[in-house]
Coordinates of C-alpha atoms and ligand atoms in Angstrom, one line a residue:
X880 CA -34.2 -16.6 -11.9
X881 CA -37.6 -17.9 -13.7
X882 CA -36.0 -18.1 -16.9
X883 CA -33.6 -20.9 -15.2
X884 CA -34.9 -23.7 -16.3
X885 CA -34.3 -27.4 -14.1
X886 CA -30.6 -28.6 -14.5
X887 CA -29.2 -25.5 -15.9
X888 CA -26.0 -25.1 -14.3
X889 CA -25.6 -22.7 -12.0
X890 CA -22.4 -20.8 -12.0
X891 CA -23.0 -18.3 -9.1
X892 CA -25.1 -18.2 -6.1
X893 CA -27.9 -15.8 -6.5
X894 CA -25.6 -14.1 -3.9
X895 CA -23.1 -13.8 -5.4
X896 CA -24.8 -12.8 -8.6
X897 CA -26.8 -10.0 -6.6
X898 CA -23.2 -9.4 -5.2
X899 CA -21.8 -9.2 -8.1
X900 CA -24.8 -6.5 -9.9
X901 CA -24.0 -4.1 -7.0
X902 CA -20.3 -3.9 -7.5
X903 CA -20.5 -3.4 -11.0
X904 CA -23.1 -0.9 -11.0
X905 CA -21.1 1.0 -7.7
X906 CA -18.2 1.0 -10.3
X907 CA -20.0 2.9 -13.2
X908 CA -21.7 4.7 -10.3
X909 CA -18.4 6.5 -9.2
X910 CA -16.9 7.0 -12.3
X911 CA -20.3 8.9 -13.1
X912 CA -19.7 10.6 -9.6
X913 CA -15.7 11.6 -10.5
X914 CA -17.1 13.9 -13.2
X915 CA -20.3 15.1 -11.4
X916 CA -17.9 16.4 -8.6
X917 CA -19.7 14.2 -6.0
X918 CA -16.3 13.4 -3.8
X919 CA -15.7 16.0 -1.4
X920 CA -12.2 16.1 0.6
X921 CA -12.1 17.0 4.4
X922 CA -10.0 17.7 6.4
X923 CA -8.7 16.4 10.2
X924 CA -6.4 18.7 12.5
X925 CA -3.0 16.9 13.3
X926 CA -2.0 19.0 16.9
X927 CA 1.1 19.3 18.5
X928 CA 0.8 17.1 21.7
X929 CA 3.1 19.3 23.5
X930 CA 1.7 23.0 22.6
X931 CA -1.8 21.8 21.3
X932 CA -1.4 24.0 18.1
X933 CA -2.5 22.7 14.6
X934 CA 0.6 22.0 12.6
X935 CA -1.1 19.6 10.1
X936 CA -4.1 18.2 8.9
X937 CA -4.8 14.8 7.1
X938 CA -6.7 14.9 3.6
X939 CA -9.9 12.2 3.8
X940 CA -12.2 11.8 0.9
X941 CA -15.7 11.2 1.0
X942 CA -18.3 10.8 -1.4
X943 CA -21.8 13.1 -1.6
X944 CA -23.8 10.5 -2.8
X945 CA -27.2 12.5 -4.3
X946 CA -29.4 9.8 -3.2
X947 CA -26.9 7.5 -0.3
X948 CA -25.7 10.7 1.6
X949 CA -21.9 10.8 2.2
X950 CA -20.2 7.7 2.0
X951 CA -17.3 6.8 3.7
X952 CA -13.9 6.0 2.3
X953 CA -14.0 2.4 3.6
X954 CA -17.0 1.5 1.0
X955 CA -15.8 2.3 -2.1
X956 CA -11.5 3.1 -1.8
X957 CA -11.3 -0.6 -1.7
X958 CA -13.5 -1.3 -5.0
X959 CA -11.5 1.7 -6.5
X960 CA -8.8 0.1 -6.2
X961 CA -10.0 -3.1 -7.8
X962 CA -10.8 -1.1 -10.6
X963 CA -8.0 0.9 -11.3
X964 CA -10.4 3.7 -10.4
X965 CA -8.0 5.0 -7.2
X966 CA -5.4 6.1 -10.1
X967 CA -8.0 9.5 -11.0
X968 CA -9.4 9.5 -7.7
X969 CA -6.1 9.7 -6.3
X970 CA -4.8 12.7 -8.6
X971 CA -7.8 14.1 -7.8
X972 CA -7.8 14.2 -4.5
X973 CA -4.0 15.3 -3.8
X974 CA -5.1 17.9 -6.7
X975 CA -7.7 19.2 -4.2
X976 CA -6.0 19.1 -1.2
X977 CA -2.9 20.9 -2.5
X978 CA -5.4 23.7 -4.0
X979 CA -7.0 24.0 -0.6
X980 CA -3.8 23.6 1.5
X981 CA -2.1 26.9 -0.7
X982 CA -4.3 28.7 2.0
X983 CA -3.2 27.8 5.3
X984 CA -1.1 29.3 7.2
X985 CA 2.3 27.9 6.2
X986 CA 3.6 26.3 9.2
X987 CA 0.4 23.9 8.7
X988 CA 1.7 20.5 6.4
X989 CA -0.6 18.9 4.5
X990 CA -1.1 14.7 4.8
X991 CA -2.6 12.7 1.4
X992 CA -3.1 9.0 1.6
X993 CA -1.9 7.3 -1.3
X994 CA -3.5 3.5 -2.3
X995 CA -0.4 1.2 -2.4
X996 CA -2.4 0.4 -5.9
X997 CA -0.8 3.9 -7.2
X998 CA 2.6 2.3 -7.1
X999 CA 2.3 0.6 -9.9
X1000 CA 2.5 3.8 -12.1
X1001 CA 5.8 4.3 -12.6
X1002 CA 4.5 8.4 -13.7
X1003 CA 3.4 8.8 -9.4
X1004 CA 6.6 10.8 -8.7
X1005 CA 5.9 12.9 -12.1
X1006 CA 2.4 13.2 -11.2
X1007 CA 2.8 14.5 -7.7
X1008 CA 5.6 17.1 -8.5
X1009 CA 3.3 18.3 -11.5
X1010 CA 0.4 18.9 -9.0
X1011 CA 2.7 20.6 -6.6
X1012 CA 4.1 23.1 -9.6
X1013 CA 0.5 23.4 -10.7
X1014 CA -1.1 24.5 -7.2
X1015 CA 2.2 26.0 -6.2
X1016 CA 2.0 24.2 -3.4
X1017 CA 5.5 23.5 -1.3
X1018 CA 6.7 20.2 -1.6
X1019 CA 8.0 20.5 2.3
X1020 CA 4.8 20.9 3.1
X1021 CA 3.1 17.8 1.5
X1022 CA 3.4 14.4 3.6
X1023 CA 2.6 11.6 1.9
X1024 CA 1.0 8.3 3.8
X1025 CA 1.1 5.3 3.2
X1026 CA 0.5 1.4 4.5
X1027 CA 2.5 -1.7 4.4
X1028 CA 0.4 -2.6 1.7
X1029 CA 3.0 -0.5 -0.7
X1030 CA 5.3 -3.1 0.0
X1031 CA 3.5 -6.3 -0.9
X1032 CA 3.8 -4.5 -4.5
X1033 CA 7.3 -4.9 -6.4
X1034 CA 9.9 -4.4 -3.5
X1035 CA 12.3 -2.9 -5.8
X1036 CA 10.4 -0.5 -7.6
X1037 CA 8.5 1.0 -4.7
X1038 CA 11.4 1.1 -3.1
X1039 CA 13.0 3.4 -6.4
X1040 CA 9.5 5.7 -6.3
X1041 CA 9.7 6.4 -2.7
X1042 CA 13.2 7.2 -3.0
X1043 CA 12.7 9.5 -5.8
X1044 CA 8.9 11.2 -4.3
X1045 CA 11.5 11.9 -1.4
X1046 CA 13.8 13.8 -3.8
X1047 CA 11.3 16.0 -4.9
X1048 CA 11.1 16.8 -1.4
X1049 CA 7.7 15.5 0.0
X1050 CA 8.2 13.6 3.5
X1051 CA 6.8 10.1 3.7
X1052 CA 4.8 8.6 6.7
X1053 CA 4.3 5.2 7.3
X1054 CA 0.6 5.0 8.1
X1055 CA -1.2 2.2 10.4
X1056 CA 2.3 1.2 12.2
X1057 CA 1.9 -2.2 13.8
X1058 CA -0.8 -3.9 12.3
X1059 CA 0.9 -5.4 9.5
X1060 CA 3.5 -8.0 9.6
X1061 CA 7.2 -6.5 9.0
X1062 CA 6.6 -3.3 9.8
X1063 CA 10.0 -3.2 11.7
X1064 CA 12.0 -4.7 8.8
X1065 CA 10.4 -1.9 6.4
X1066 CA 11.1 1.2 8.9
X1067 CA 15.0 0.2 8.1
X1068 CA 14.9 -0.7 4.4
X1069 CA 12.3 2.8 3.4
X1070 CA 13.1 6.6 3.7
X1071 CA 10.0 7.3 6.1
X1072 CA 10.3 10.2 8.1
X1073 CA 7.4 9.7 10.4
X1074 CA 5.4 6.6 12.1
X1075 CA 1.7 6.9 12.7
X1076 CA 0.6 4.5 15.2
X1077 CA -2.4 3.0 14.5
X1078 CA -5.9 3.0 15.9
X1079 CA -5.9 -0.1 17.8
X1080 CA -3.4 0.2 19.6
X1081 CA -4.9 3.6 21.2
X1082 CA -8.3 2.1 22.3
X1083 CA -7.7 0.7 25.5
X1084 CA -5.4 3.7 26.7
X1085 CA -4.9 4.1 29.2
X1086 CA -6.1 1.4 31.0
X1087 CA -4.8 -1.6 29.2
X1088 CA -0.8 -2.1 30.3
X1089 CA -0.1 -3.8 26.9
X1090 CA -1.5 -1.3 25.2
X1091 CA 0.4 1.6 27.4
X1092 CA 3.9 -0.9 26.9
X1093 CA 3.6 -1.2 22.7
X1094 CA 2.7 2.8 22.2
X1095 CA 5.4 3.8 24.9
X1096 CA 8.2 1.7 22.8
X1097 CA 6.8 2.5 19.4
X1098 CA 7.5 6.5 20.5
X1099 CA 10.9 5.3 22.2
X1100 CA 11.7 3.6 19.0
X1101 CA 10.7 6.2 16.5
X1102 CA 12.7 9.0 18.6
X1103 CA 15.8 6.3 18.3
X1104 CA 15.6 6.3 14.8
X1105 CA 15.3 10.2 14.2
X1106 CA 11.3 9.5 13.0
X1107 CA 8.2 11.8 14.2
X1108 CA 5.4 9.8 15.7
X1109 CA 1.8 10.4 15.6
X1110 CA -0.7 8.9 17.2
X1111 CA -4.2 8.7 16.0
X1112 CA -7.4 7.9 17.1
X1113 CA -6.9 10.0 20.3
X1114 CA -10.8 10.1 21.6
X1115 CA -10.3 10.8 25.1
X1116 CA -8.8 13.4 27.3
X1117 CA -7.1 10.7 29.2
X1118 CA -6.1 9.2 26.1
X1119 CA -4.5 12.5 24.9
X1120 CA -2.6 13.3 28.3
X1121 CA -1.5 9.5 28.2
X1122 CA 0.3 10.3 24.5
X1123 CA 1.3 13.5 25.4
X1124 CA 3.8 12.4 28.4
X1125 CA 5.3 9.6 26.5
X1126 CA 6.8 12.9 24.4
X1127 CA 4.6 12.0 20.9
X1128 CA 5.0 14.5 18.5
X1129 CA 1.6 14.5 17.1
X1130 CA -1.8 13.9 18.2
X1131 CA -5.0 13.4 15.7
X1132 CA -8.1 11.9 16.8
X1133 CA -12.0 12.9 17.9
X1134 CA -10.6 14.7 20.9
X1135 CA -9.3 17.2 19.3
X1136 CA -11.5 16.8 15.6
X1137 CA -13.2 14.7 13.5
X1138 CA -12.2 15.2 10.0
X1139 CA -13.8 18.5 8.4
X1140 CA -15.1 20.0 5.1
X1141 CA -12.4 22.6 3.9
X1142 CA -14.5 25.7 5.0
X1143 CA -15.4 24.1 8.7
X1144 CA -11.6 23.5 8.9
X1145 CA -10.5 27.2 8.1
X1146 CA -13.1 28.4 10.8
X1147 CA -11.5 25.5 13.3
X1148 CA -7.6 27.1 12.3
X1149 CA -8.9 30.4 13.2
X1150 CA -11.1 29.3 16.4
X1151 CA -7.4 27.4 17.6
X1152 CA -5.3 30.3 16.7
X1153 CA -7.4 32.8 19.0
X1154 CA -7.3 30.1 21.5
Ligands
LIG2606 P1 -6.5 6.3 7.8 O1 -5.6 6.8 6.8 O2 -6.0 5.4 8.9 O3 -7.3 7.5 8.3 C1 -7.7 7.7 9.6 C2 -9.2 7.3 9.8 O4 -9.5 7.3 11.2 C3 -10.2 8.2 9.2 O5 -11.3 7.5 8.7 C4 -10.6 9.1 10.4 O6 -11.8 9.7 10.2 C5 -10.6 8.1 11.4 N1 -10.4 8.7 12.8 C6 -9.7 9.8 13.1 N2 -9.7 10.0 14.4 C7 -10.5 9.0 15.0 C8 -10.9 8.7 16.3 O7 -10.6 9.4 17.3 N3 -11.7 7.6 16.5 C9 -12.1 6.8 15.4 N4 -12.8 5.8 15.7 N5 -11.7 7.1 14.1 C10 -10.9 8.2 13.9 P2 -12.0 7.7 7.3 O8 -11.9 9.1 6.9 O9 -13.3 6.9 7.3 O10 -10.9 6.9 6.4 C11 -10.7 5.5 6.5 C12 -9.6 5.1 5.6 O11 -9.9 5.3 4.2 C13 -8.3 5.9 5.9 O12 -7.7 5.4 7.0 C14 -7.5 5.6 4.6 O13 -6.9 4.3 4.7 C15 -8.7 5.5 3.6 N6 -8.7 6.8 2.9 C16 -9.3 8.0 3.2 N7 -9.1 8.9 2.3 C17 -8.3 8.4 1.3 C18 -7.7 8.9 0.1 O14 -7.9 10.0 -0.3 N8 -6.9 8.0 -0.6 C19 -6.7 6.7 -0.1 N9 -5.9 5.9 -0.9 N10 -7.2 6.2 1.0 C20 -8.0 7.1 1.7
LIG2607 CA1 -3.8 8.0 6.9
LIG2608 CA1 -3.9 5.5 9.8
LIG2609 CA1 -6.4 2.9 8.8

């Protein structure tokens, strides 16, 4: 900033600038961290709201930072997927969870996020029946999630990749149901096979009416239309006995788990089926 000299024109805020430094170096930072073997993939129990038992868990990726600790998703998916990054991370972390899932009991399915940013490789349907054949993992078992965000990408062609993803026999799951804009519209035009109600509208179970109202006619709905509904973010036992009588299928959230690494999980299958 010295070396500015009076009336040289500034471009950025220092800021933005310092902004700018960190993002850059975050990027070189995990690419150095995708071949280090820094990103670690846990694991949260999906239950059965009915019978309590683990039929699935959801795959969450995390980073072991040597120096920051573990680093949520939320601070660096999002730059990942600015840079093209989430492509590798994303094999690699279906990769993973596939390897690890061969080992569960197999009435236990396996959910993988996928960044709506992965749609736009045309190779995603070849790529995910190549990691199933490789891990010899079953494709009924595999559930893949995904946001409204998939379809703010080319309509058509995500519409042709889901269509053939659901050919190779993976079940698709529209993840984060309600917070985006025409969720409703997409539920009719896109083969999903299960709604997963998000978050927020969980919180104020049961006490907020509004709240009660939307999650009651989102399960109502999704039994109407033959879909599977989940509901995560379940943190209390009130919330859980809430969900559970409106006839959800699945219930995910602190209650039961937070997510796990893959050996905590095994020891939490075992622990639930001696339960
Ligand atoms: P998501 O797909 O909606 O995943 C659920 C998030 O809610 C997870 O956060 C989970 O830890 C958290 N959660 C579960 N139960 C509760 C609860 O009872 N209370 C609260 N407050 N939170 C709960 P996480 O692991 O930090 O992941 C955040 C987001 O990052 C995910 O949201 C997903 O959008 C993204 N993400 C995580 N792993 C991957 C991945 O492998 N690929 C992609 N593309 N995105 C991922
Ligand atoms: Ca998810
Ligand atoms: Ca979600
Ligand atoms: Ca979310």
């Amino acid at each position: 900033a010295k070396a500015e000299g009076k009336g040289t024109f500034r471009l950025f805020e220092p800021a933005m600038a310092a902004q700018m430094l960190l993002r850059s170096r975050l990027e070189a930072d995990m690419r150095r961290a995708l071949t280090a073997g820094e990103f670690e993939v846990h694991y949260q129990p999906l239950v059965d709201a009915q019978t309590g038992a683990v039929t699935a868990a959801e795959a969450l990726v995390r980073w072991r930072h040597p120096e920051q600790g573990l680093i949520p998703p939320a601070d660096f998916i999002p730059l990942a997927e600015e840079t093209g990054l989430i492509a590798q991370l994303g094999a690699w972390v279906l990769r993973t969870a596939c390897s690890d899932a061969a080992a569960w009991p197999s009435t236990i399915t396996l959910a993988v996020n996928l960044s709506p940013v992965q749609f736009r490789d045309d190779h995603l349907p070849d790529l995910v029946a190549s990691i199933l054949d490789a891990t010899g993992f079953a494709a009924h078992r595999l559930e893949l999630e995904i946001t409204e965000g998939v379809m703010l990408e080319d309509e058509a062609r995500t519409l042709a990749l889901l269509t053939k993803l659901k050919a190779i026999g993976v079940s698709l799951a529209m993840d984060d149901f309600g917070t985006g804009y025409s969720s409703l519209s997409y539920l009719r035009r896109f083969p999903f096979s299960k709604i997963k109600i998000d978050r927020s509208f969980i919180r104020m179970l049961p006490e907020d009416s509004e709240s009660a109202a939307i999650v009651r006619a989102i399960i109502t709905m999704g039994a109407c239309l033959g879909m599977a509904t989940t509901v995560e973010g379940v943190e209390t036992a009130e919330q859980y006995a809430f969900v559970a009588a409106e006839q959800c299928g699945q219930v995910q959230g602190y209650h039961v788990s937070r997510p796990l690494p893959f050996a905590d999980f095994l020891t939490f299958l075992n622990l639930s089926a001696m339960a």
